[in-house]
Structure formats: C-alpha cells, structure tokens
Short mmCIF file of C-alpha atoms in Angstrom, two decimals:
data_model
loop_
_atom_site.label_atom_id
_atom_site.label_comp_id
_atom_site.label_asym_id
_atom_site.label_seq_id
_atom_site.Cartn_x
_atom_site.Cartn_y
_atom_site.Cartn_z
CA MET A 8 95.30 74.57 92.90
CA LYS A 9 95.34 71.45 90.84
CA PHE A 10 98.46 70.20 89.30
CA PHE A 11 98.63 67.90 86.06
CA LEU A 12 101.73 66.46 84.47
CA LYS A 13 101.91 64.85 81.02
CA ILE A 14 105.17 63.27 79.84
CA SER A 15 105.36 63.02 76.10
CA GLN A 16 108.29 62.42 73.91
CA ASP A 17 106.50 63.88 70.77
CA GLU A 18 105.57 67.34 72.14
CA GLU A 19 107.54 70.39 73.00
CA PRO A 20 107.63 71.09 76.79
CA SER A 21 104.89 73.77 77.66
CA VAL A 22 103.05 75.06 80.67
CA THR A 23 99.38 76.15 80.72
CA VAL A 24 97.92 78.01 83.59
CA VAL A 25 94.17 78.50 84.01
CA CYS A 26 93.23 80.85 86.77
CA ASN A 27 90.59 83.47 87.57
CA LYS A 28 93.17 86.15 88.46
CA ILE A 29 96.89 86.77 88.34
CA THR A 30 98.40 85.96 91.76
CA ASN A 31 102.12 85.98 92.93
CA THR A 32 102.18 82.22 92.21
CA VAL A 33 101.11 82.69 88.65
CA SER A 34 103.58 85.58 88.19
CA LYS A 35 106.45 83.35 89.48
CA ILE A 36 105.44 80.53 87.15
CA GLU A 37 105.41 82.95 84.19
CA SER A 38 108.77 84.38 85.07
CA ILE A 39 110.31 80.91 85.41
CA CYS A 40 108.95 79.85 82.05
CA LYS A 41 110.26 82.96 80.32
CA GLU A 42 113.72 82.49 81.95
CA ASN A 43 113.95 79.00 80.69
CA GLN A 44 112.68 79.83 77.26
CA ASP A 45 115.56 82.24 76.64
CA GLU A 46 118.27 79.73 77.70
CA ILE A 47 118.62 77.51 74.65
CA LEU A 48 121.88 75.71 74.71
CA TYR A 49 123.62 74.52 71.42
CA GLY A 50 126.39 72.14 71.12
CA TYR A 51 128.81 71.84 68.28
CA ASP A 52 129.82 68.46 66.85
CA GLY A 53 132.28 69.28 64.05
CA ASP A 54 130.24 71.11 61.40
CA GLU A 55 126.85 70.20 63.11
CA ILE A 56 125.00 72.39 65.53
CA VAL A 57 122.79 70.47 67.92
CA PRO A 58 120.32 71.76 70.36
CA LEU A 59 121.10 70.27 73.85
CA ASN A 60 118.51 69.61 76.47
CA LEU A 61 119.90 70.60 79.93
CA CYS A 62 118.24 67.57 81.68
CA GLU A 63 120.23 65.23 79.39
CA VAL A 64 123.62 66.85 80.07
CA ILE A 65 125.82 64.78 82.26
CA CYS A 66 128.38 67.50 82.89
CA PHE A 67 130.11 70.60 81.57
CA PHE A 68 133.89 70.53 81.60
CA THR A 69 136.84 72.48 80.03
CA LYS A 70 139.00 70.94 77.35
CA ASP A 71 141.56 72.77 75.23
CA ASN A 72 140.29 76.17 76.55
CA LYS A 73 136.72 75.36 75.47
CA VAL A 74 133.73 74.40 77.60
CA CYS A 75 132.34 70.91 76.44
CA ALA A 76 129.24 69.11 77.42
CA TYR A 77 128.72 65.30 77.72
CA VAL A 78 125.34 64.10 76.62
CA GLY A 79 125.34 60.42 76.87
CA ASP A 80 128.59 59.20 75.48
CA LYS A 81 128.85 62.20 73.00
CA GLU A 82 130.90 65.24 73.65
CA TYR A 83 129.80 68.62 72.31
CA SER A 84 131.71 71.83 72.41
CA THR A 85 129.88 74.98 73.41
CA LYS A 86 130.47 78.68 73.10
CA LEU A 87 129.87 79.35 76.84
CA ARG A 88 132.22 79.77 79.83
CA ILE A 89 131.91 77.96 83.09
CA LYS A 90 130.53 81.00 84.77
CA GLN A 91 127.83 81.33 82.11
CA VAL A 92 126.95 77.65 82.64
CA LEU A 93 126.65 78.25 86.32
CA ASP A 94 124.26 81.16 85.78
CA MET A 95 122.24 79.12 83.38
CA VAL A 96 121.78 75.86 85.44
CA ASP A 97 119.67 75.42 88.59
CA ASN A 98 120.53 73.37 91.71
CA SER A 99 120.33 70.11 89.88
CA PHE A 100 123.88 70.88 88.80
CA ILE A 101 126.90 71.47 91.19
CA LYS A 102 130.39 72.82 90.61
CA ILE A 103 132.96 70.20 91.43
CA ASN A 104 136.09 72.13 90.41
CA GLN A 105 137.14 75.21 88.49
CA GLY A 106 136.53 73.58 85.17
CA CYS A 107 133.63 71.16 85.75
CA VAL A 108 129.88 71.57 86.57
CA ALA A 109 128.12 68.22 87.17
CA SER A 110 124.57 67.08 86.93
CA VAL A 111 123.66 65.71 90.47
CA SER A 112 121.34 63.01 88.97
CA ASN A 113 124.14 61.68 86.67
CA ILE A 114 126.75 61.10 89.43
CA GLU A 115 127.30 57.30 89.76
CA LYS A 116 129.62 57.36 92.79
CA PHE A 117 132.34 59.19 94.73
CA ALA A 118 135.68 57.40 95.10
CA VAL A 119 138.28 58.44 97.59
CA SER A 120 141.83 58.47 96.27
CA PHE A 121 144.96 57.65 98.30
CA GLY A 122 145.68 61.30 99.12
CA GLY A 123 142.12 61.86 100.26
CA ALA A 124 140.79 63.68 97.17
CA LEU A 125 137.32 62.93 96.11
CA LYS A 126 136.80 61.56 92.68
CA VAL A 127 133.45 61.84 90.95
CA VAL A 128 132.48 59.01 88.53
CA PHE A 129 129.49 59.68 86.19
CA LYS A 130 127.11 57.19 84.68
CA ASN A 131 128.78 57.39 81.26
CA GLY A 132 132.17 56.55 82.72
CA TYR A 133 133.67 60.03 82.69
CA SER A 134 135.41 60.93 85.98
CA ASP A 135 136.90 64.21 87.39
CA TYR A 136 138.30 65.21 90.78
CA VAL A 137 136.65 67.53 93.36
CA SER A 138 138.90 70.45 94.13
CA ARG A 139 139.85 71.31 97.81
CA ARG A 140 137.78 74.52 97.42
CA GLU A 141 134.58 72.63 96.46
CA THR A 142 134.98 69.68 98.71
CA SER A 143 133.02 71.11 101.68
CA ASN A 144 130.21 72.12 99.41
CA ILE A 145 130.10 68.62 97.89
CA LYS A 146 130.17 66.96 101.41
CA ARG A 147 127.49 69.34 102.67
CA ARG A 148 125.06 68.74 99.60
CA PHE A 149 125.49 64.96 99.59
CA GLY A 150 125.90 64.46 103.46
CA LEU A 151 129.18 62.87 103.27
#
C-alpha cells in the first residue's frame, strides 16, 4: 500500500483511498474519517461563533462553570463538558486534572512546586496544576 501526504493551507482536509476491494484496513480508514467528520467543534467569542480545529487547541479548561478552549492566545467558550471533550479527542490530549484536558504537543514544560505538585506550563503561557489523581498517568505517559 502506498501512502501520499499533501499539506495545503488552502484546501479542506480529505482522504482518498484507491483500492481493488474493500479490506479491513479500508473499512477502518472509512470509519475513522466518518467519526472525525461528525466531531465539529465550535467556539464562542462574544457574539461570534468560530469553528475550532482540534490540532490548534492548546487545552480545554473550566472557567465559571463553562468549558473553554485556548487556541493560541485567544480563549473561546464551548457548549461541551469535560467528559464530552475527553470522548472527542484522541491520545494527543491528556487529562491533567478534573477541569483541564491538555494537548500533549503544546506542553512547554513541567515545573515542580514546593509541595511536590506538578505544574504544567503551555506554550502560550497558560499554566495549570496536575491533580494527585492524574499524577501517575502523567508520569507514566511522559516517563517522569
């Protein structure tokens, strides 16, 4: 099987499969594409509704009983709950506490506080603490 990848800022992401018969692999690719097609995420910035690309989201966090998403330096509110966010994202995101789901690729560093708690610092400057409940998962995932 050959694999081609074309990165273009001007086109909508798409997948084209050319095959002589439908195999398990082709069926899996089709189901993945259909799953991701249904999961469109919208952010709210005042009166504006903005489609959010999951690969650009730095983290999801709770603020004033709402789930918000950081995209770059902008903060967008969503109509989701943290549980829905966890169901939507893949393993490129990780839960760091009860109210925050972080993009692994946007974590800049971990800092250890005086009490031993882990603090996650993101590339945009936002930071949050890892809960005791999630500390073992974080350490296992990052080999700490």
